PDB file of C-alpha atoms and ligand atoms in Angstrom:
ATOM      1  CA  UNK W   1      -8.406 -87.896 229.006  1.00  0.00           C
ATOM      2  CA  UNK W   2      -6.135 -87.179 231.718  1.00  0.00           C
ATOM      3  CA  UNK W   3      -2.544 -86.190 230.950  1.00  0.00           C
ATOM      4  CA  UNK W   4       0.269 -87.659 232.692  1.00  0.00           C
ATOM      5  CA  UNK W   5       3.924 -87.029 233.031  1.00  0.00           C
ATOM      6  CA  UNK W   6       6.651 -90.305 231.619  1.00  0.00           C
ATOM      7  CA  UNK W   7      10.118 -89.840 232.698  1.00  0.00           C
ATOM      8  CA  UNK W   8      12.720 -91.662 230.978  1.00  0.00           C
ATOM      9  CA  UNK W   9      15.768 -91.747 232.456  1.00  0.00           C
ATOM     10  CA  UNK W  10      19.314 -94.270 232.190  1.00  0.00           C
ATOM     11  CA  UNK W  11      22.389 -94.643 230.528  1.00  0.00           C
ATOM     12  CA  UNK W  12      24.351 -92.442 228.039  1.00  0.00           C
ATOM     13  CA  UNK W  13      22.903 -94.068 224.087  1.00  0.00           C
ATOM     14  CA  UNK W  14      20.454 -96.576 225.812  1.00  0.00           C
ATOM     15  CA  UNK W  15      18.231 -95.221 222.740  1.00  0.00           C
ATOM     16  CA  UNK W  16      16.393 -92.908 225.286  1.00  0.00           C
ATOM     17  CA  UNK W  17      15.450 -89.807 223.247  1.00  0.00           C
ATOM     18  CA  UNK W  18      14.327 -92.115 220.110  1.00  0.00           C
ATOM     19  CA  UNK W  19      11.699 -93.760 222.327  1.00  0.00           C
ATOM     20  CA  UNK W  20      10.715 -90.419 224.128  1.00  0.00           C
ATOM     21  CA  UNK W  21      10.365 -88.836 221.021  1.00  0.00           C
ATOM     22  CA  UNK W  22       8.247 -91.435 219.563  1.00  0.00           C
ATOM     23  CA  UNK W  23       6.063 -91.796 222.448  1.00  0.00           C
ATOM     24  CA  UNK W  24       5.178 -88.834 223.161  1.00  0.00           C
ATOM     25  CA  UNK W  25       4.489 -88.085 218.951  1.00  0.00           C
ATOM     26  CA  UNK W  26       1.774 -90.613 219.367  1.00  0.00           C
ATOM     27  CA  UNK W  27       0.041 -89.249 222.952  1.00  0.00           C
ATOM     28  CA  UNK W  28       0.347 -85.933 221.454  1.00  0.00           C
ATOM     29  CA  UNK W  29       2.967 -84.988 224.569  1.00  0.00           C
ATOM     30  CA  UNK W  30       5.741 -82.443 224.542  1.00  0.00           C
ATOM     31  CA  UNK W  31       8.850 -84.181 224.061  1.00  0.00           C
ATOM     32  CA  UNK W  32      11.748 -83.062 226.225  1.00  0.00           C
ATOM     33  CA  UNK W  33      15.407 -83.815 225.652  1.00  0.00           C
ATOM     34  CA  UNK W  34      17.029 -82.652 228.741  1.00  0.00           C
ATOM     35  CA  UNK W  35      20.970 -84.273 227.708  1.00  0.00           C
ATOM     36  CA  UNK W  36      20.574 -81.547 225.051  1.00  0.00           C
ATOM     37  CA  UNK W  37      20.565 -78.707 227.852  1.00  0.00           C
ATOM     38  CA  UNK W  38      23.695 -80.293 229.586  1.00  0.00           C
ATOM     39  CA  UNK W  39      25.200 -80.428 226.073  1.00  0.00           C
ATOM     40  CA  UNK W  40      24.514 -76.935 225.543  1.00  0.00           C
ATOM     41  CA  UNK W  41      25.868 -75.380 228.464  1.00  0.00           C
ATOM     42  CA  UNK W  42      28.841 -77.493 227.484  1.00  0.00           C
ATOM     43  CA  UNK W  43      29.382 -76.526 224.292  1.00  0.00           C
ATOM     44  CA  UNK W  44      29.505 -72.471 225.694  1.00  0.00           C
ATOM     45  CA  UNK W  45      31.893 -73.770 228.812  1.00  0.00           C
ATOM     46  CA  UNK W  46      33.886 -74.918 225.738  1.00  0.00           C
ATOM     47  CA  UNK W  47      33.913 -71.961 223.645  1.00  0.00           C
ATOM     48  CA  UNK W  48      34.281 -69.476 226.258  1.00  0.00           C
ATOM     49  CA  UNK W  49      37.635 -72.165 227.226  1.00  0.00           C
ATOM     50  CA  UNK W  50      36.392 -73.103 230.673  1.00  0.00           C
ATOM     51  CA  UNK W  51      36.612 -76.703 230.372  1.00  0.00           C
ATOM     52  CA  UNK W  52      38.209 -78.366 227.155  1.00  0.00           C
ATOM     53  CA  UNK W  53      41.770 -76.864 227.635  1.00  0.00           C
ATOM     54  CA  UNK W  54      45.004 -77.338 229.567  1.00  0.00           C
ATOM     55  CA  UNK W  55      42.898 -75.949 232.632  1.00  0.00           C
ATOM     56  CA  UNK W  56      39.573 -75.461 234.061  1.00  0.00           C
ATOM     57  CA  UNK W  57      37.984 -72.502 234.941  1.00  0.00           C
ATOM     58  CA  UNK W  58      34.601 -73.600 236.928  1.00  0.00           C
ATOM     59  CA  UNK W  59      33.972 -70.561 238.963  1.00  0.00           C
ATOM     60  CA  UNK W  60      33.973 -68.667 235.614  1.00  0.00           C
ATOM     61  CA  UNK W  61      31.382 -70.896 234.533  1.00  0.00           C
ATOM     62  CA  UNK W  62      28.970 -70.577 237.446  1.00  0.00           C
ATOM     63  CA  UNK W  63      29.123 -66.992 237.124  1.00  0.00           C
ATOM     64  CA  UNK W  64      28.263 -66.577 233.336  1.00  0.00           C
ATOM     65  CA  UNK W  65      25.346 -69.327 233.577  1.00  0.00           C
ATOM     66  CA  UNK W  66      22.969 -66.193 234.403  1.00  0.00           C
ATOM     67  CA  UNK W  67      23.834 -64.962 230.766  1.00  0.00           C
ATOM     68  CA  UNK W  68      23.097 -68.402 228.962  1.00  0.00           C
ATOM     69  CA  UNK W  69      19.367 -68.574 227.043  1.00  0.00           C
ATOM     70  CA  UNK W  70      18.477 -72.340 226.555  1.00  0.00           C
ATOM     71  CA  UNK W  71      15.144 -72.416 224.472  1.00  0.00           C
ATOM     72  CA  UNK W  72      13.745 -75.693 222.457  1.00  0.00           C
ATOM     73  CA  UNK W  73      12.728 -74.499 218.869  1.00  0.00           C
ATOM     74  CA  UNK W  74      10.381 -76.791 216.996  1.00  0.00           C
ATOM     75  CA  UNK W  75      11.744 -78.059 213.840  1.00  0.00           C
ATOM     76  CA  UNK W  76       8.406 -78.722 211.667  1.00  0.00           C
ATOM     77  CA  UNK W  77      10.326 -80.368 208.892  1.00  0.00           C
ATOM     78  CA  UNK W  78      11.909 -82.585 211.375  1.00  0.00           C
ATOM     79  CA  UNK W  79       9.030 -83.409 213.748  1.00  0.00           C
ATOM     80  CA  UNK W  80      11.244 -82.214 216.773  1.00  0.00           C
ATOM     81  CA  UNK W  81      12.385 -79.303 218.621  1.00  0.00           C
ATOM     82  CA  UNK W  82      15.896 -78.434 218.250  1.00  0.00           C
ATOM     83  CA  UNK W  83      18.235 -76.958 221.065  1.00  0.00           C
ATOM     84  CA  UNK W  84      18.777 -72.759 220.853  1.00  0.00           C
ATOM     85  CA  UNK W  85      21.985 -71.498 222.850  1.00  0.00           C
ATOM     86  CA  UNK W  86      21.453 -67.725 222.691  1.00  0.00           C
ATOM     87  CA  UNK W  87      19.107 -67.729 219.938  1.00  0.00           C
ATOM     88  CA  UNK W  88      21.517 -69.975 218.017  1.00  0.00           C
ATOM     89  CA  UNK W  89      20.913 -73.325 216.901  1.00  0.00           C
ATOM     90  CA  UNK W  90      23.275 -76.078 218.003  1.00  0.00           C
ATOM     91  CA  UNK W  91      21.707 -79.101 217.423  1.00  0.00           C
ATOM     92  CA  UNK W  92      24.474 -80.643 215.720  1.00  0.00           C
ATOM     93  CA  UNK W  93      27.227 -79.104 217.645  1.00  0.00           C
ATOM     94  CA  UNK W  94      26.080 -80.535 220.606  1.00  0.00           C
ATOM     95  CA  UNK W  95      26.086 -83.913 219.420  1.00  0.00           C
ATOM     96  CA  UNK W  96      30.014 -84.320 218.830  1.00  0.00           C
ATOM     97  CA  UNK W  97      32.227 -86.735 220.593  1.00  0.00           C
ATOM     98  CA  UNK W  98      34.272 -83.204 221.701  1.00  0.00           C
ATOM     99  CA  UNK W  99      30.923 -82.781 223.804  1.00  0.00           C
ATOM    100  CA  UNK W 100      30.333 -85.909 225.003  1.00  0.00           C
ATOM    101  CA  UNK W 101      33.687 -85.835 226.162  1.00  0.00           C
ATOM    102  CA  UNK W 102      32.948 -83.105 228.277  1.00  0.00           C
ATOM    103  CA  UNK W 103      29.239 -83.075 229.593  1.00  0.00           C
ATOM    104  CA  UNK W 104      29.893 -85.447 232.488  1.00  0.00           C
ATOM    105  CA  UNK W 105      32.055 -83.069 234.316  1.00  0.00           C
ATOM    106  CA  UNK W 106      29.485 -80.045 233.245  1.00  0.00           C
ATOM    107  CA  UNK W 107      26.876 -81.901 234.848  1.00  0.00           C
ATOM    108  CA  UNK W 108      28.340 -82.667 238.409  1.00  0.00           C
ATOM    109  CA  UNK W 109      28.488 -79.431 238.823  1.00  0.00           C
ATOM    110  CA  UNK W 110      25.516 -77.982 241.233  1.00  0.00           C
ATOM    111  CA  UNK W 111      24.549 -74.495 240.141  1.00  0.00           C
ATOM    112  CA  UNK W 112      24.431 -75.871 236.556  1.00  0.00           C
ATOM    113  CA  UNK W 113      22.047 -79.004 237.947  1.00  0.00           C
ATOM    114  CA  UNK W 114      20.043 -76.140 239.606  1.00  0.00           C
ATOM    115  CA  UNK W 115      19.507 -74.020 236.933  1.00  0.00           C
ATOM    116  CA  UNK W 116      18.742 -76.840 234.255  1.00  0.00           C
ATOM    117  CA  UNK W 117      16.455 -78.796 236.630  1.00  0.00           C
ATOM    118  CA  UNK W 118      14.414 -75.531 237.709  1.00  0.00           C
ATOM    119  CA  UNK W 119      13.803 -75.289 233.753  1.00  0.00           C
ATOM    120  CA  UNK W 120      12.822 -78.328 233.573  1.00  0.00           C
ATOM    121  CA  UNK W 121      10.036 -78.415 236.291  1.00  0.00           C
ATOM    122  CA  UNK W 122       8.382 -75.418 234.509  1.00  0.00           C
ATOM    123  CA  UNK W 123       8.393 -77.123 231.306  1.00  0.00           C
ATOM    124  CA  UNK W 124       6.695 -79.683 232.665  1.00  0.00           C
ATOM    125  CA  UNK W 125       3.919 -77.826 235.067  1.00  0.00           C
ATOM    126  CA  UNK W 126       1.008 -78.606 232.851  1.00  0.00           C
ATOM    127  CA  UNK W 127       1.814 -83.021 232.454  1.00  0.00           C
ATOM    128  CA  UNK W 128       1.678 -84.072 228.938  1.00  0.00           C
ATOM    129  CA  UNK W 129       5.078 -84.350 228.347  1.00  0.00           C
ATOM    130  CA  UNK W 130       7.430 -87.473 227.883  1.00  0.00           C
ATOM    131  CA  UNK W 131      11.052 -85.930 229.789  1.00  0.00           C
ATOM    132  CA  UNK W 132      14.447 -87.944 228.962  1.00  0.00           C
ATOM    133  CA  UNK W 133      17.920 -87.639 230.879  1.00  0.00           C
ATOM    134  CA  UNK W 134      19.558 -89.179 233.969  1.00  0.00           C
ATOM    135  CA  UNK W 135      17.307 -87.553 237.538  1.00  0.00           C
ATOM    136  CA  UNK W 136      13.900 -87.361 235.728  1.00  0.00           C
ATOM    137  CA  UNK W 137      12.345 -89.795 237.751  1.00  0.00           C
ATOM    138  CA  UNK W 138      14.293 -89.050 241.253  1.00  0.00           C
ATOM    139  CA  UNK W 139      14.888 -85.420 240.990  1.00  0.00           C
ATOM    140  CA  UNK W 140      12.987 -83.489 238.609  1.00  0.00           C
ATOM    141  CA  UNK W 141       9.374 -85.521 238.725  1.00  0.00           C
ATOM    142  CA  UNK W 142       9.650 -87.772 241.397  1.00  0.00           C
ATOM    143  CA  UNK W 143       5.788 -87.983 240.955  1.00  0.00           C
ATOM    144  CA  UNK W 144       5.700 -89.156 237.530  1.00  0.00           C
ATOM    145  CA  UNK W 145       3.125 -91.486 237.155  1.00  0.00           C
ATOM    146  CA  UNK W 146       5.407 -93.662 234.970  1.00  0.00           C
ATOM    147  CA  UNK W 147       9.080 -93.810 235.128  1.00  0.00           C
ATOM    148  CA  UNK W 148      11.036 -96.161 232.655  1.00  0.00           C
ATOM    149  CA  UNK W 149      14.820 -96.825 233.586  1.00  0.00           C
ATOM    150  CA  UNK W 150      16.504 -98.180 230.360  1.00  0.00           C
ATOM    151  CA  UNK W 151      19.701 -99.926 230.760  1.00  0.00           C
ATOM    152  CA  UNK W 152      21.712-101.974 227.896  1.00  0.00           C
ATOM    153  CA  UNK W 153      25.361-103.473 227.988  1.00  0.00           C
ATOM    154  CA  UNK W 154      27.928-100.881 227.369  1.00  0.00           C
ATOM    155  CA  UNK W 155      29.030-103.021 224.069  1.00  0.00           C
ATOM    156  CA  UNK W 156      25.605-102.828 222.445  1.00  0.00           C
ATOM    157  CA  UNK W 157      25.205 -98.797 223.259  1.00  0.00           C
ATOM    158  CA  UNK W 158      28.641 -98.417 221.760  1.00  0.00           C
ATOM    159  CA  UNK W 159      28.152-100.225 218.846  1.00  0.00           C
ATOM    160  CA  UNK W 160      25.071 -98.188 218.337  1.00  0.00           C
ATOM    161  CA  UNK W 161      26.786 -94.344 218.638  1.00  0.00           C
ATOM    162  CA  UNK W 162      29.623 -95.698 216.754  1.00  0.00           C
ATOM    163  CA  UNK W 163      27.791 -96.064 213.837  1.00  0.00           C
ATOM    164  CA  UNK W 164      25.619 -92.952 214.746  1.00  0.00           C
ATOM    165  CA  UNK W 165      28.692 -90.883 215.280  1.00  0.00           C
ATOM    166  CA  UNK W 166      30.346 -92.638 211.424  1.00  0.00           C
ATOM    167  CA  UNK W 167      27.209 -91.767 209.915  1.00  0.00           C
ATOM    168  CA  UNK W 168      27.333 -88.015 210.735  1.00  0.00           C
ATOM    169  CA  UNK W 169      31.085 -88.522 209.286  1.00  0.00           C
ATOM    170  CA  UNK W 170      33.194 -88.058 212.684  1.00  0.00           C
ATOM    171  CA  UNK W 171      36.496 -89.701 212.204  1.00  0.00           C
ATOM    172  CA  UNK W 172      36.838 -92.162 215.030  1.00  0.00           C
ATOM    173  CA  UNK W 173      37.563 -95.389 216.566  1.00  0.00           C
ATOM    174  CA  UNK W 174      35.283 -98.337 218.219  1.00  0.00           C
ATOM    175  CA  UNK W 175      37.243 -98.260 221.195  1.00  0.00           C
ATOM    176  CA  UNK W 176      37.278 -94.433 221.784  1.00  0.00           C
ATOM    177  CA  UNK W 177      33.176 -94.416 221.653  1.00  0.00           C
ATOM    178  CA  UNK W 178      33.666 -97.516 223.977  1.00  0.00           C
ATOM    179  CA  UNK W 179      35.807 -95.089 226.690  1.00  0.00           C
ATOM    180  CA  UNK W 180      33.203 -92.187 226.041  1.00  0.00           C
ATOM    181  CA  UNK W 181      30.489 -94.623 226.930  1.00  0.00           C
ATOM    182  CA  UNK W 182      31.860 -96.476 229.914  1.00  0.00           C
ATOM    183  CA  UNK W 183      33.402 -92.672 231.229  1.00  0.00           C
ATOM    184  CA  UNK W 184      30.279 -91.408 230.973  1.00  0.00           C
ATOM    185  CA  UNK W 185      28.750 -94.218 233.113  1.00  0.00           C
ATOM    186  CA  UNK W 186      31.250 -93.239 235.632  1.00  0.00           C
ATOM    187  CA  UNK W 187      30.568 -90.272 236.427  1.00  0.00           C
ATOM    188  CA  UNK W 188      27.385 -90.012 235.345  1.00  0.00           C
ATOM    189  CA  UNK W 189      26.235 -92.602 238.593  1.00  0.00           C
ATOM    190  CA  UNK W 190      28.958 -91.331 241.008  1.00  0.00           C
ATOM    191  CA  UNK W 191      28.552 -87.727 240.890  1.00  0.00           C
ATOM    192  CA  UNK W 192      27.396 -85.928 244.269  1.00  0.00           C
ATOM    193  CA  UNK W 193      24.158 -84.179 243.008  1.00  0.00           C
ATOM    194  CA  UNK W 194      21.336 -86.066 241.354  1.00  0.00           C
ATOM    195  CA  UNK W 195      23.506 -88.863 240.582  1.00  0.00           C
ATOM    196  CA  UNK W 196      21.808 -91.427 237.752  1.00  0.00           C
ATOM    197  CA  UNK W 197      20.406 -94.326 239.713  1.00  0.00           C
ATOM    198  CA  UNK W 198      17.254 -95.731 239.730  1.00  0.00           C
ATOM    199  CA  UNK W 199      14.293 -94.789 240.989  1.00  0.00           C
ATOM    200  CA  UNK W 200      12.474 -96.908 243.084  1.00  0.00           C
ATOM    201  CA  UNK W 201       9.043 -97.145 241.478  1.00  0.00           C
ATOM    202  CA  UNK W 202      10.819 -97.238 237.865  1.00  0.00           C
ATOM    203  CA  UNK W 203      10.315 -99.961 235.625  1.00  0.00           C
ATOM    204  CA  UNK W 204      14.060-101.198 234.756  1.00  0.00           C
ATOM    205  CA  UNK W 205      14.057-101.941 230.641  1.00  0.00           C
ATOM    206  CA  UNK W 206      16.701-103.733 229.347  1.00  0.00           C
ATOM    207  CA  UNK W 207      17.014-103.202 225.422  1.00  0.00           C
ATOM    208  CA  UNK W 208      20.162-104.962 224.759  1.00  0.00           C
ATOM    209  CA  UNK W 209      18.608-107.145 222.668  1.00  0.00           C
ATOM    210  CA  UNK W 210      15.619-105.001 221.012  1.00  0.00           C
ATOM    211  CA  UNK W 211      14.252-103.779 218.399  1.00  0.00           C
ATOM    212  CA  UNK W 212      13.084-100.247 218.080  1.00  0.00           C
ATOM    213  CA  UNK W 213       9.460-101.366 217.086  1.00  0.00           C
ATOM    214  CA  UNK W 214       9.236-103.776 220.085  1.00  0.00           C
ATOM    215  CA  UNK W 215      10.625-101.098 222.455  1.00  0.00           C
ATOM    216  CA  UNK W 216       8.082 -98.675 221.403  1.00  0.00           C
ATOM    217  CA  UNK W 217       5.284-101.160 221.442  1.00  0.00           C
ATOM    218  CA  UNK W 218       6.261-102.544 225.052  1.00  0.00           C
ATOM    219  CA  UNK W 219       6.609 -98.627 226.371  1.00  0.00           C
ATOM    220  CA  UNK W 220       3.622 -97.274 224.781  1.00  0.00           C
ATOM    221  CA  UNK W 221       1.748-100.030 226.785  1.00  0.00           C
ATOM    222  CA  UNK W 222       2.953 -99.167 229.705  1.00  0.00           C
ATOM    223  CA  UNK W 223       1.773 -95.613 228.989  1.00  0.00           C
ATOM    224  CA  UNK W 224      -1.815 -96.298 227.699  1.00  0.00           C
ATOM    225  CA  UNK W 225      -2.208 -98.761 231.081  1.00  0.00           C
ATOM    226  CA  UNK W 226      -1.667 -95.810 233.254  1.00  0.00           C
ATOM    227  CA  UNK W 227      -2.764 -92.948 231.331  1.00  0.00           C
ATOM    228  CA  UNK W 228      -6.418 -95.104 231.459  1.00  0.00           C
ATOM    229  CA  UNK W 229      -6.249 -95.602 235.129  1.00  0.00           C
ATOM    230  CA  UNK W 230      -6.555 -91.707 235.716  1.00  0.00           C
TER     231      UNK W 230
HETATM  232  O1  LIG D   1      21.469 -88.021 227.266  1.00  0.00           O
HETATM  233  P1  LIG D   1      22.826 -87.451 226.813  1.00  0.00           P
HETATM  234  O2  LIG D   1      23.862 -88.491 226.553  1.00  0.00           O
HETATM  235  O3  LIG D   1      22.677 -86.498 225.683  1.00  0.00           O
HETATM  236  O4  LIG D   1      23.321 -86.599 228.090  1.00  0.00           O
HETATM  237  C1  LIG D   1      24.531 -85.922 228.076  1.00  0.00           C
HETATM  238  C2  LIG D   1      25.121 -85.852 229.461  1.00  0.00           C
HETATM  239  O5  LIG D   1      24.336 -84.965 230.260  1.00  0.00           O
HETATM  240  C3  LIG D   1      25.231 -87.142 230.236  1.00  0.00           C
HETATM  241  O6  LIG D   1      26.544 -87.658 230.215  1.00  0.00           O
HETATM  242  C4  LIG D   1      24.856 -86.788 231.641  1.00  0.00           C
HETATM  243  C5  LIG D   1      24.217 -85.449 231.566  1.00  0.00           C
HETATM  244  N1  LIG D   1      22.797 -85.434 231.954  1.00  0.00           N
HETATM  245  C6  LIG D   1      22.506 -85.294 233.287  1.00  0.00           C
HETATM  246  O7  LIG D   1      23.410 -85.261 234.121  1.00  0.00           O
HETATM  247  N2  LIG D   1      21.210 -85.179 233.686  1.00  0.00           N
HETATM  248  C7  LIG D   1      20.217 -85.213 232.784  1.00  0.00           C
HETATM  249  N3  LIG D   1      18.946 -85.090 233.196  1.00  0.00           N
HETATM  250  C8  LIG D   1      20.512 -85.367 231.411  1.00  0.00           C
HETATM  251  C9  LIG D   1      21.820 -85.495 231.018  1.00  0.00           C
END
């Protein structure tokens, strides 16, 4: 059967990479998380002190992006590739609120975009893979044969990484993941390159109010419709 390409693309903790990673376990697709690359550039703009201090140092950052590895590194214990920054792992670095706090402004910035979304178009040359993040569907496979935008109050995504974040025993308050969240929105959908919106031809899923199970079942649908119209 004919493989297809499934973008995923919305919010920040719409649940995107649990359904990506689910769906493309059962088509037997590659499952990309492309957040994770953002994060990980992050986390070295951080540690080299480029962003995260008393003042920003951009320019710096463009020019070391030449010397920053990004490689996924599948986890077979796990069932999931895990993100490499040099040849380190930093899977669970990535994930901190410390991050989140600064991805956003990582993001809008265009040589980062460039080099992230060129990676991304390779790993997807040969279809068969499920791709989650914010410019899947308008930027980096605009000919996706199915595109899913998932949107879900900011409340209900909060309330989620809240007790995501508590579980992974990060000291911090409802309100603070509430900012993150809502920040994050912000600039994720106002920034000047690839900013999230959208895409035309996307099917807009709402999961407020839904289960895991019925998410998966309603989005694995979609996929076996299209994937048996090829
Ligand atoms: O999906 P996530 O929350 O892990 O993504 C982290 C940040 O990375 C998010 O705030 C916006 C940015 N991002 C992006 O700009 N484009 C993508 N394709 C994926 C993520």
């Amino acid at each position: 059967m004919q493989k297809i390409t499934i973008a995923i693309d919305g919010y920040s903790s719409t649940g995107k990479s649990t359904i990506a990673k689910e769906l493309a376990r059962a088509l037997g697709y590659i499952y990309v998380d492309t957040g994770a690359m953002y994060r990980a550039v992050t986390l070295h703009a951080m540690r080299k002190g480029y962003v995260g201090g008393h003042t920003e140092h951009l320019d710096a950052l463009v020019k070391s992006l030449p010397g920053i590895e990004l490689n996924f590194v599948y986890n077979t214990e796990l069932g999931f590739a895990e993100m490499y920054l040099n040849d380190e792992n930093v899977e669970g670095e990535i994930r901190t609120l410390d991050v989140s706090r600064q991805v956003s402004k990582v993001a809008t910035i265009k040589e980062v975009r460039i080099k992230l979304v060129d990676m991304q178009k390779g790993m997807g040359k040969e279809k068969g893979i499920v791709m989650d993040g914010r410019d899947i569907g308008t930027v980096v496979f605009p000919e996706a044969e199915l595109k899913i935008f998932m949107t879900a109050s900011p409340e209900a995504r909060a309330t989620r990484r809240y007790k995501e974040l508590l579980d992974k025993g990060e000291k911090l308050s409802y309100a603070d993941v509430l900012k993150n969240v809502q920040d994050r929105d912000y600039i994720d959908s106002h920034r000047e390159f690839s900013p999230l919106k959208k895409a035309e031809d996307a099917i807009e899923f709402d999961n407020s109010d839904m289960g895991l199970k019925e998410q998966f079942e309603r989005i694995h649908g979609y996929a076996l419709r299209v994937i048996e119209k090829q």
